[in-house]
Amino acid sequence: MNLWPARLHHLRRDSPQPERLAKFYGELLGDRVERLGEDAWLLAGRHRRLVIGRGTAGAVPYFALQMQDATQLREYARELEQIGVRCEASPAPLFGAGAFAVKDPDGRRIVFGLPEETCGENGLPARLQHFVCATSRLPEMVKFYGDLGMIESDRVLENDSLAACFLRSDPEHHSFAAFRAPESRPDHHCYETNGWLDIRDWGDRMGRLGIALWWGPGRHGPGNNLFFMIEDPDGHKVEFSAELELMPKERPCRTWPHEQRTLNLWGSAWMRS
């Protein structure tokens, strides 16, 4: 498949109180907030875009991957059709002509396209980098995303049963991951910074805003990145990360045991199952 390389460009977060959520993210990230319509807002900042819409609390109805150019996008759409993956119209207002979407086994859409405008350079460094979900259909989800052309970086196993899988669509360790859970739901999205000092600065910003760290700081096993997480007003988790592992396309998938130390080499972990 002609997916490589593709990077997360934006995602949509829904809330029954979208205006409140847009204000939260605007203050959190220091980004400008624009109205996209009657019930949608756009957060725009340094290498990051976030669409906020009206809907179920914590929902992420789609995430959008940016392709390299129009040729890659066109060839990729043709390859998907050849293997029987149904392509739909894009729901993403930030992508231009030629964008399209597919639906994963949990019903979430993945959009592929090219942005109509470039992301700005102003603001604190935190590039939107990955999206993670929890799912009751983990084997089916991993197969589906593998069929899309994503490459498995790490698997987490519990007694030979799959507990989590991290997949990449460019050299960064994962642009998508899925955890086994009793029910399917969004897990978190992540902003990648330039280094440990940025993690410090973002932590200081959380302190000034009165936002408590929900998990971390710590270091993940898969990905080897430094991190901390917070919760937004709907309970959705937001991660800030640094030093995410880079992996060449040909590097084989590794395995980790299903234990706390895998998810946090420094201490306690958020265990989804």
PDB file of C-alpha atoms in Angstrom:
ATOM      1  CA  MET A   1       0.000   0.000   0.000  1.00  0.00           C
ATOM      2  CA  ASN A   2       1.133   3.524  -0.807  1.00  0.00           C
ATOM      3  CA  LEU A   3       0.319   5.025   2.632  1.00  0.00           C
ATOM      4  CA  TRP A   4       3.893   5.664   3.772  1.00  0.00           C
ATOM      5  CA  PRO A   5       4.549   8.410   4.700  1.00  0.00           C
ATOM      6  CA  ALA A   6       1.391   9.957   6.149  1.00  0.00           C
ATOM      7  CA  ARG A   7       1.061  12.089   9.284  1.00  0.00           C
ATOM      8  CA  LEU A   8      -1.805  13.007  11.569  1.00  0.00           C
ATOM      9  CA  HIS A   9      -3.008  16.467  10.530  1.00  0.00           C
ATOM     10  CA  HIS A  10      -6.125  16.974  12.661  1.00  0.00           C
ATOM     11  CA  LEU A  11      -8.970  15.220  14.406  1.00  0.00           C
ATOM     12  CA  ARG A  12     -12.465  16.052  15.543  1.00  0.00           C
ATOM     13  CA  ARG A  13     -13.504  15.993  19.202  1.00  0.00           C
ATOM     14  CA  ASP A  14     -17.220  16.093  19.976  1.00  0.00           C
ATOM     15  CA  SER A  15     -18.941  17.375  23.092  1.00  0.00           C
ATOM     16  CA  PRO A  16     -22.476  18.250  24.213  1.00  0.00           C
ATOM     17  CA  GLN A  17     -20.925  21.608  25.152  1.00  0.00           C
ATOM     18  CA  PRO A  18     -18.605  22.305  22.204  1.00  0.00           C
ATOM     19  CA  GLU A  19     -18.143  26.010  22.902  1.00  0.00           C
ATOM     20  CA  ARG A  20     -16.919  25.257  26.420  1.00  0.00           C
ATOM     21  CA  LEU A  21     -14.552  22.578  25.086  1.00  0.00           C
ATOM     22  CA  ALA A  22     -13.191  24.893  22.371  1.00  0.00           C
ATOM     23  CA  LYS A  23     -12.466  27.535  25.009  1.00  0.00           C
ATOM     24  CA  PHE A  24     -10.660  24.934  27.146  1.00  0.00           C
ATOM     25  CA  TYR A  25      -8.390  23.827  24.300  1.00  0.00           C
ATOM     26  CA  GLY A  26      -7.768  27.415  23.250  1.00  0.00           C
ATOM     27  CA  GLU A  27      -6.517  28.238  26.744  1.00  0.00           C
ATOM     28  CA  LEU A  28      -4.675  24.925  27.096  1.00  0.00           C
ATOM     29  CA  LEU A  29      -2.702  25.244  23.864  1.00  0.00           C
ATOM     30  CA  GLY A  30      -2.657  29.022  23.494  1.00  0.00           C
ATOM     31  CA  ASP A  31      -4.218  28.631  20.039  1.00  0.00           C
ATOM     32  CA  ARG A  32      -6.674  30.803  18.188  1.00  0.00           C
ATOM     33  CA  VAL A  33     -10.301  29.663  18.150  1.00  0.00           C
ATOM     34  CA  GLU A  34     -12.427  30.147  15.019  1.00  0.00           C
ATOM     35  CA  ARG A  35     -16.083  29.382  14.364  1.00  0.00           C
ATOM     36  CA  LEU A  36     -16.523  26.784  11.598  1.00  0.00           C
ATOM     37  CA  GLY A  37     -20.307  26.877  11.515  1.00  0.00           C
ATOM     38  CA  GLU A  38     -23.282  26.766  13.807  1.00  0.00           C
ATOM     39  CA  ASP A  39     -21.970  23.886  15.932  1.00  0.00           C
ATOM     40  CA  ALA A  40     -18.247  23.596  15.150  1.00  0.00           C
ATOM     41  CA  TRP A  41     -15.037  25.364  16.118  1.00  0.00           C
ATOM     42  CA  LEU A  42     -11.449  25.200  14.866  1.00  0.00           C
ATOM     43  CA  LEU A  43      -8.381  25.374  17.100  1.00  0.00           C
ATOM     44  CA  ALA A  44      -5.349  26.392  15.044  1.00  0.00           C
ATOM     45  CA  GLY A  45      -1.781  26.607  16.316  1.00  0.00           C
ATOM     46  CA  ARG A  46       1.807  25.599  15.722  1.00  0.00           C
ATOM     47  CA  HIS A  47       1.693  22.383  13.656  1.00  0.00           C
ATOM     48  CA  ARG A  48      -1.678  21.413  15.093  1.00  0.00           C
ATOM     49  CA  ARG A  49      -5.337  21.624  14.194  1.00  0.00           C
ATOM     50  CA  LEU A  50      -8.322  20.454  16.228  1.00  0.00           C
ATOM     51  CA  VAL A  51     -11.985  20.550  15.190  1.00  0.00           C
ATOM     52  CA  ILE A  52     -14.558  20.698  17.999  1.00  0.00           C
ATOM     53  CA  GLY A  53     -18.148  19.724  17.191  1.00  0.00           C
ATOM     54  CA  ARG A  54     -21.436  19.044  18.941  1.00  0.00           C
ATOM     55  CA  GLY A  55     -21.999  15.408  19.829  1.00  0.00           C
ATOM     56  CA  THR A  56     -21.371  12.711  22.415  1.00  0.00           C
ATOM     57  CA  ALA A  57     -19.000  13.641  25.234  1.00  0.00           C
ATOM     58  CA  GLY A  58     -15.480  12.391  24.539  1.00  0.00           C
ATOM     59  CA  ALA A  59     -16.238  11.190  21.009  1.00  0.00           C
ATOM     60  CA  VAL A  60     -13.675  11.333  18.186  1.00  0.00           C
ATOM     61  CA  PRO A  61     -15.748  10.671  15.037  1.00  0.00           C
ATOM     62  CA  TYR A  62     -12.737  10.954  12.722  1.00  0.00           C
ATOM     63  CA  PHE A  63      -9.035  11.633  12.519  1.00  0.00           C
ATOM     64  CA  ALA A  64      -7.317  12.902   9.382  1.00  0.00           C
ATOM     65  CA  LEU A  65      -3.976  11.870   7.886  1.00  0.00           C
ATOM     66  CA  GLN A  66      -2.060  14.191   5.579  1.00  0.00           C
ATOM     67  CA  MET A  67      -0.524  12.582   2.507  1.00  0.00           C
ATOM     68  CA  GLN A  68       2.632  13.820   0.777  1.00  0.00           C
ATOM     69  CA  ASP A  69       1.042  15.057  -2.428  1.00  0.00           C
ATOM     70  CA  ALA A  70      -1.889  14.634  -4.810  1.00  0.00           C
ATOM     71  CA  THR A  71      -0.228  11.764  -6.665  1.00  0.00           C
ATOM     72  CA  GLN A  72       0.192   9.687  -3.505  1.00  0.00           C
ATOM     73  CA  LEU A  73      -3.392  10.471  -2.466  1.00  0.00           C
ATOM     74  CA  ARG A  74      -4.821   9.443  -5.839  1.00  0.00           C
ATOM     75  CA  GLU A  75      -2.773   6.229  -6.062  1.00  0.00           C
ATOM     76  CA  TYR A  76      -3.640   5.286  -2.492  1.00  0.00           C
ATOM     77  CA  ALA A  77      -7.378   5.667  -3.138  1.00  0.00           C
ATOM     78  CA  ARG A  78      -7.046   3.391  -6.165  1.00  0.00           C
ATOM     79  CA  GLU A  79      -5.170   0.762  -4.126  1.00  0.00           C
ATOM     80  CA  LEU A  80      -7.865   0.756  -1.445  1.00  0.00           C
ATOM     81  CA  GLU A  81     -10.573   0.212  -4.035  1.00  0.00           C
ATOM     82  CA  GLN A  82      -8.590  -2.689  -5.510  1.00  0.00           C
ATOM     83  CA  ILE A  83      -8.576  -4.532  -2.160  1.00  0.00           C
ATOM     84  CA  GLY A  84     -12.278  -3.844  -1.581  1.00  0.00           C
ATOM     85  CA  VAL A  85     -12.076  -1.031   0.984  1.00  0.00           C
ATOM     86  CA  ARG A  86     -15.028   1.313   0.488  1.00  0.00           C
ATOM     87  CA  CYS A  87     -14.080   4.990   0.212  1.00  0.00           C
ATOM     88  CA  GLU A  88     -16.558   7.650   1.357  1.00  0.00           C
ATOM     89  CA  ALA A  89     -16.801  11.407   1.040  1.00  0.00           C
ATOM     90  CA  SER A  90     -14.511  13.285   3.413  1.00  0.00           C
ATOM     91  CA  PRO A  91     -16.165  14.860   6.484  1.00  0.00           C
ATOM     92  CA  ALA A  92     -13.065  16.992   7.123  1.00  0.00           C
ATOM     93  CA  PRO A  93     -13.479  20.720   6.365  1.00  0.00           C
ATOM     94  CA  LEU A  94      -9.715  21.309   6.497  1.00  0.00           C
ATOM     95  CA  PHE A  95      -8.858  19.073   3.526  1.00  0.00           C
ATOM     96  CA  GLY A  96      -9.284  20.048  -0.093  1.00  0.00           C
ATOM     97  CA  ALA A  97     -10.496  18.299  -3.228  1.00  0.00           C
ATOM     98  CA  GLY A  98      -9.625  14.629  -3.537  1.00  0.00           C
ATOM     99  CA  ALA A  99      -9.891  13.865   0.176  1.00  0.00           C
ATOM    100  CA  PHE A 100     -11.823  10.746   1.161  1.00  0.00           C
ATOM    101  CA  ALA A 101     -12.609   8.641   4.223  1.00  0.00           C
ATOM    102  CA  VAL A 102     -12.832   4.984   5.201  1.00  0.00           C
ATOM    103  CA  LYS A 103     -14.602   3.481   8.210  1.00  0.00           C
ATOM    104  CA  ASP A 104     -12.857   1.152  10.674  1.00  0.00           C
ATOM    105  CA  PRO A 105     -14.528  -1.812  12.466  1.00  0.00           C
ATOM    106  CA  ASP A 106     -15.534   0.455  15.368  1.00  0.00           C
ATOM    107  CA  GLY A 107     -17.281   2.866  12.982  1.00  0.00           C
ATOM    108  CA  ARG A 108     -14.699   5.644  13.247  1.00  0.00           C
ATOM    109  CA  ARG A 109     -13.638   7.363  10.040  1.00  0.00           C
ATOM    110  CA  ILE A 110     -10.062   7.838   8.920  1.00  0.00           C
ATOM    111  CA  VAL A 111      -9.718  10.691   6.447  1.00  0.00           C
ATOM    112  CA  PHE A 112      -6.908  10.935   3.897  1.00  0.00           C
ATOM    113  CA  GLY A 113      -6.171  14.171   2.103  1.00  0.00           C
ATOM    114  CA  LEU A 114      -4.179  17.348   1.703  1.00  0.00           C
ATOM    115  CA  PRO A 115      -4.744  20.522   3.754  1.00  0.00           C
ATOM    116  CA  GLU A 116      -6.025  23.657   2.093  1.00  0.00           C
ATOM    117  CA  GLU A 117      -3.703  25.791   4.222  1.00  0.00           C
ATOM    118  CA  THR A 118      -0.431  25.207   6.060  1.00  0.00           C
ATOM    119  CA  CYS A 119      -0.205  25.098   9.845  1.00  0.00           C
ATOM    120  CA  GLY A 120       1.247  28.157  11.539  1.00  0.00           C
ATOM    121  CA  GLU A 121       4.639  28.456  13.211  1.00  0.00           C
ATOM    122  CA  ASN A 122       3.610  30.539  16.229  1.00  0.00           C
ATOM    123  CA  GLY A 123       2.996  29.245  19.740  1.00  0.00           C
ATOM    124  CA  LEU A 124       4.493  26.652  22.043  1.00  0.00           C
ATOM    125  CA  PRO A 125       5.936  23.577  20.265  1.00  0.00           C
ATOM    126  CA  ALA A 126       3.466  20.684  20.337  1.00  0.00           C
ATOM    127  CA  ARG A 127       2.719  18.993  17.009  1.00  0.00           C
ATOM    128  CA  LEU A 128      -0.426  16.868  16.826  1.00  0.00           C
ATOM    129  CA  GLN A 129       1.156  13.434  16.415  1.00  0.00           C
ATOM    130  CA  HIS A 130      -1.037  10.426  17.204  1.00  0.00           C
ATOM    131  CA  PHE A 131      -4.497   9.175  18.098  1.00  0.00           C
ATOM    132  CA  VAL A 132      -5.218   6.091  20.212  1.00  0.00           C
ATOM    133  CA  CYS A 133      -8.462   4.212  20.820  1.00  0.00           C
ATOM    134  CA  ALA A 134      -9.667   1.442  23.100  1.00  0.00           C
ATOM    135  CA  THR A 135     -11.625  -1.316  21.409  1.00  0.00           C
ATOM    136  CA  SER A 136     -13.519  -4.522  22.044  1.00  0.00           C
ATOM    137  CA  ARG A 137     -12.474  -5.665  18.531  1.00  0.00           C
ATOM    138  CA  LEU A 138      -8.689  -5.448  18.828  1.00  0.00           C
ATOM    139  CA  PRO A 139      -7.680  -8.233  16.370  1.00  0.00           C
ATOM    140  CA  GLU A 140     -10.099  -6.909  13.727  1.00  0.00           C
ATOM    141  CA  MET A 141      -8.869  -3.339  14.232  1.00  0.00           C
ATOM    142  CA  VAL A 142      -5.209  -4.312  13.927  1.00  0.00           C
ATOM    143  CA  LYS A 143      -5.896  -6.250  10.727  1.00  0.00           C
ATOM    144  CA  PHE A 144      -7.906  -3.365   9.264  1.00  0.00           C
ATOM    145  CA  TYR A 145      -5.230  -0.760   9.930  1.00  0.00           C
ATOM    146  CA  GLY A 146      -2.578  -3.150   8.660  1.00  0.00           C
ATOM    147  CA  ASP A 147      -4.586  -3.552   5.451  1.00  0.00           C
ATOM    148  CA  LEU A 148      -4.580   0.253   5.152  1.00  0.00           C
ATOM    149  CA  GLY A 149      -0.795   0.097   5.025  1.00  0.00           C
ATOM    150  CA  MET A 150       0.175   0.931   8.594  1.00  0.00           C
ATOM    151  CA  ILE A 151       3.142  -1.012   9.961  1.00  0.00           C
ATOM    152  CA  GLU A 152       3.130  -2.694  13.361  1.00  0.00           C
ATOM    153  CA  SER A 153       5.835  -1.317  15.665  1.00  0.00           C
ATOM    154  CA  ASP A 154       5.049  -3.072  18.956  1.00  0.00           C
ATOM    155  CA  ARG A 155       2.563  -5.604  20.266  1.00  0.00           C
ATOM    156  CA  VAL A 156       1.655  -6.044  23.942  1.00  0.00           C
ATOM    157  CA  LEU A 157       0.738  -9.642  24.815  1.00  0.00           C
ATOM    158  CA  GLU A 158      -0.997 -11.213  27.805  1.00  0.00           C
ATOM    159  CA  ASN A 159      -0.546 -14.994  27.751  1.00  0.00           C
ATOM    160  CA  ASP A 160      -0.244 -14.906  23.938  1.00  0.00           C
ATOM    161  CA  SER A 161      -3.425 -12.808  23.702  1.00  0.00           C
ATOM    162  CA  LEU A 162      -3.135  -9.378  22.087  1.00  0.00           C
ATOM    163  CA  ALA A 163      -3.630  -6.542  24.613  1.00  0.00           C
ATOM    164  CA  ALA A 164      -2.402  -3.555  22.564  1.00  0.00           C
ATOM    165  CA  CYS A 165      -0.807  -2.737  19.230  1.00  0.00           C
ATOM    166  CA  PHE A 166       1.110   0.343  18.054  1.00  0.00           C
ATOM    167  CA  LEU A 167       1.229   1.107  14.311  1.00  0.00           C
ATOM    168  CA  ARG A 168       3.141   3.675  12.274  1.00  0.00           C
ATOM    169  CA  SER A 169       2.519   5.402   8.953  1.00  0.00           C
ATOM    170  CA  ASP A 170       5.868   7.238   8.896  1.00  0.00           C
ATOM    171  CA  PRO A 171       9.153   6.820  10.826  1.00  0.00           C
ATOM    172  CA  GLU A 172       7.636   7.916  14.154  1.00  0.00           C
ATOM    173  CA  HIS A 173       6.869   4.919  16.384  1.00  0.00           C
ATOM    174  CA  HIS A 174       3.083   5.190  16.136  1.00  0.00           C
ATOM    175  CA  SER A 175       0.550   7.446  14.513  1.00  0.00           C
ATOM    176  CA  PHE A 176      -2.236   5.120  15.713  1.00  0.00           C
ATOM    177  CA  ALA A 177      -2.576   2.552  18.474  1.00  0.00           C
ATOM    178  CA  ALA A 178      -5.363   0.444  19.939  1.00  0.00           C
ATOM    179  CA  PHE A 179      -5.832  -1.110  23.383  1.00  0.00           C
ATOM    180  CA  ARG A 180      -8.046  -4.042  24.309  1.00  0.00           C
ATOM    181  CA  ALA A 181     -11.000  -2.911  26.433  1.00  0.00           C
ATOM    182  CA  PRO A 182     -14.538  -4.079  27.337  1.00  0.00           C
ATOM    183  CA  GLU A 183     -16.045  -1.365  25.127  1.00  0.00           C
ATOM    184  CA  SER A 184     -14.860   0.699  22.175  1.00  0.00           C
ATOM    185  CA  ARG A 185     -14.072   4.370  22.828  1.00  0.00           C
ATOM    186  CA  PRO A 186     -11.460   7.038  22.161  1.00  0.00           C
ATOM    187  CA  ASP A 187      -8.425   6.690  24.441  1.00  0.00           C
ATOM    188  CA  HIS A 188      -6.313   9.823  23.911  1.00  0.00           C
ATOM    189  CA  HIS A 189      -4.623  12.070  21.397  1.00  0.00           C
ATOM    190  CA  CYS A 190      -1.054  13.295  21.672  1.00  0.00           C
ATOM    191  CA  TYR A 191       1.071  16.361  20.987  1.00  0.00           C
ATOM    192  CA  GLU A 192       4.776  15.742  20.305  1.00  0.00           C
ATOM    193  CA  THR A 193       7.210  18.378  21.588  1.00  0.00           C
ATOM    194  CA  ASN A 194      10.860  19.018  20.762  1.00  0.00           C
ATOM    195  CA  GLY A 195      12.400  17.620  23.946  1.00  0.00           C
ATOM    196  CA  TRP A 196      12.388  17.211  27.711  1.00  0.00           C
ATOM    197  CA  LEU A 197      12.590  20.959  28.370  1.00  0.00           C
ATOM    198  CA  ASP A 198       9.366  21.406  26.395  1.00  0.00           C
ATOM    199  CA  ILE A 199       7.703  18.817  28.632  1.00  0.00           C
ATOM    200  CA  ARG A 200       8.837  20.922  31.600  1.00  0.00           C
ATOM    201  CA  ASP A 201       7.463  24.084  30.024  1.00  0.00           C
ATOM    202  CA  TRP A 202       4.111  22.473  29.218  1.00  0.00           C
ATOM    203  CA  GLY A 203       3.957  21.100  32.765  1.00  0.00           C
ATOM    204  CA  ASP A 204       4.561  24.604  34.102  1.00  0.00           C
ATOM    205  CA  ARG A 205       1.789  25.858  31.831  1.00  0.00           C
ATOM    206  CA  MET A 206      -0.603  23.271  33.279  1.00  0.00           C
ATOM    207  CA  GLY A 207       0.305  24.531  36.733  1.00  0.00           C
ATOM    208  CA  ARG A 208      -0.417  28.145  35.811  1.00  0.00           C
ATOM    209  CA  LEU A 209      -3.766  27.110  34.318  1.00  0.00           C
ATOM    210  CA  GLY A 210      -4.676  25.031  37.362  1.00  0.00           C
ATOM    211  CA  ILE A 211      -4.853  21.799  35.327  1.00  0.00           C
ATOM    212  CA  ALA A 212      -3.660  18.773  37.297  1.00  0.00           C
ATOM    213  CA  LEU A 213      -1.531  16.107  35.625  1.00  0.00           C
ATOM    214  CA  TRP A 214      -3.637  12.963  35.347  1.00  0.00           C
ATOM    215  CA  TRP A 215      -0.743  10.548  34.635  1.00  0.00           C
ATOM    216  CA  GLY A 216       2.987  11.095  34.581  1.00  0.00           C
ATOM    217  CA  PRO A 217       5.520  12.353  34.014  1.00  0.00           C
ATOM    218  CA  GLY A 218       6.854   9.009  32.904  1.00  0.00           C
ATOM    219  CA  ARG A 219       8.432   7.083  30.043  1.00  0.00           C
ATOM    220  CA  HIS A 220       6.575   4.552  27.911  1.00  0.00           C
ATOM    221  CA  GLY A 221       8.192   1.242  26.989  1.00  0.00           C
ATOM    222  CA  PRO A 222       6.790   1.032  23.436  1.00  0.00           C
ATOM    223  CA  GLY A 223       7.964   4.250  21.786  1.00  0.00           C
ATOM    224  CA  ASN A 224      10.405   5.068  24.624  1.00  0.00           C
ATOM    225  CA  ASN A 225       8.919   8.562  24.839  1.00  0.00           C
ATOM    226  CA  LEU A 226       8.676  10.885  27.812  1.00  0.00           C
ATOM    227  CA  PHE A 227       5.100  11.906  28.560  1.00  0.00           C
ATOM    228  CA  PHE A 228       2.402  13.221  30.802  1.00  0.00           C
ATOM    229  CA  MET A 229      -1.375  13.245  30.383  1.00  0.00           C
ATOM    230  CA  ILE A 230      -4.222  15.494  31.457  1.00  0.00           C
ATOM    231  CA  GLU A 231      -8.012  15.227  31.122  1.00  0.00           C
ATOM    232  CA  ASP A 232     -10.200  17.657  29.212  1.00  0.00           C
ATOM    233  CA  PRO A 233     -13.628  18.690  30.628  1.00  0.00           C
ATOM    234  CA  ASP A 234     -15.308  15.628  29.050  1.00  0.00           C
ATOM    235  CA  GLY A 235     -12.772  13.199  30.537  1.00  0.00           C
ATOM    236  CA  HIS A 236     -10.899  12.636  27.246  1.00  0.00           C
ATOM    237  CA  LYS A 237      -7.166  12.186  27.817  1.00  0.00           C
ATOM    238  CA  VAL A 238      -4.586  14.502  26.224  1.00  0.00           C
ATOM    239  CA  GLU A 239      -0.908  13.524  26.108  1.00  0.00           C
ATOM    240  CA  PHE A 240       2.212  15.668  25.763  1.00  0.00           C
ATOM    241  CA  SER A 241       5.239  13.699  24.597  1.00  0.00           C
ATOM    242  CA  ALA A 242       8.924  14.055  23.738  1.00  0.00           C
ATOM    243  CA  GLU A 243      11.636  11.883  22.187  1.00  0.00           C
ATOM    244  CA  LEU A 244       9.278   9.422  20.499  1.00  0.00           C
ATOM    245  CA  GLU A 245      11.292   6.610  18.944  1.00  0.00           C
ATOM    246  CA  LEU A 246      12.019   6.716  15.208  1.00  0.00           C
ATOM    247  CA  MET A 247      11.827   3.420  13.308  1.00  0.00           C
ATOM    248  CA  PRO A 248      12.749   2.662   9.691  1.00  0.00           C
ATOM    249  CA  LYS A 249      10.035   1.146   7.560  1.00  0.00           C
ATOM    250  CA  GLU A 250      11.657  -2.290   7.447  1.00  0.00           C
ATOM    251  CA  ARG A 251      12.175  -2.738  11.213  1.00  0.00           C
ATOM    252  CA  PRO A 252      10.197  -5.775  12.443  1.00  0.00           C
ATOM    253  CA  CYS A 253       7.514  -5.635  15.115  1.00  0.00           C
ATOM    254  CA  ARG A 254       8.549  -6.277  18.739  1.00  0.00           C
ATOM    255  CA  THR A 255       6.577  -7.731  21.668  1.00  0.00           C
ATOM    256  CA  TRP A 256       6.132  -6.575  25.256  1.00  0.00           C
ATOM    257  CA  PRO A 257       4.473  -8.225  28.276  1.00  0.00           C
ATOM    258  CA  HIS A 258       1.114  -6.922  29.501  1.00  0.00           C
ATOM    259  CA  GLU A 259       2.305  -5.271  32.724  1.00  0.00           C
ATOM    260  CA  GLN A 260       2.533  -1.805  34.246  1.00  0.00           C
ATOM    261  CA  ARG A 261       6.231  -1.367  33.487  1.00  0.00           C
ATOM    262  CA  THR A 262       5.572  -1.746  29.754  1.00  0.00           C
ATOM    263  CA  LEU A 263       3.338   1.328  29.775  1.00  0.00           C
ATOM    264  CA  ASN A 264       5.449   3.324  32.228  1.00  0.00           C
ATOM    265  CA  LEU A 265       9.087   2.442  32.855  1.00  0.00           C
ATOM    266  CA  TRP A 266       9.129   4.927  35.739  1.00  0.00           C
ATOM    267  CA  GLY A 267       6.166   3.793  37.801  1.00  0.00           C
ATOM    268  CA  SER A 268       2.433   3.164  37.826  1.00  0.00           C
ATOM    269  CA  ALA A 269       0.466   2.784  34.595  1.00  0.00           C
ATOM    270  CA  TRP A 270      -2.990   3.263  33.148  1.00  0.00           C
ATOM    271  CA  MET A 271      -4.075  -0.319  32.427  1.00  0.00           C
ATOM    272  CA  ARG A 272      -7.005  -0.469  29.996  1.00  0.00           C
ATOM    273  CA  SER A 273      -7.668  -4.159  30.627  1.00  0.00           C
TER     274      SER A 273
END
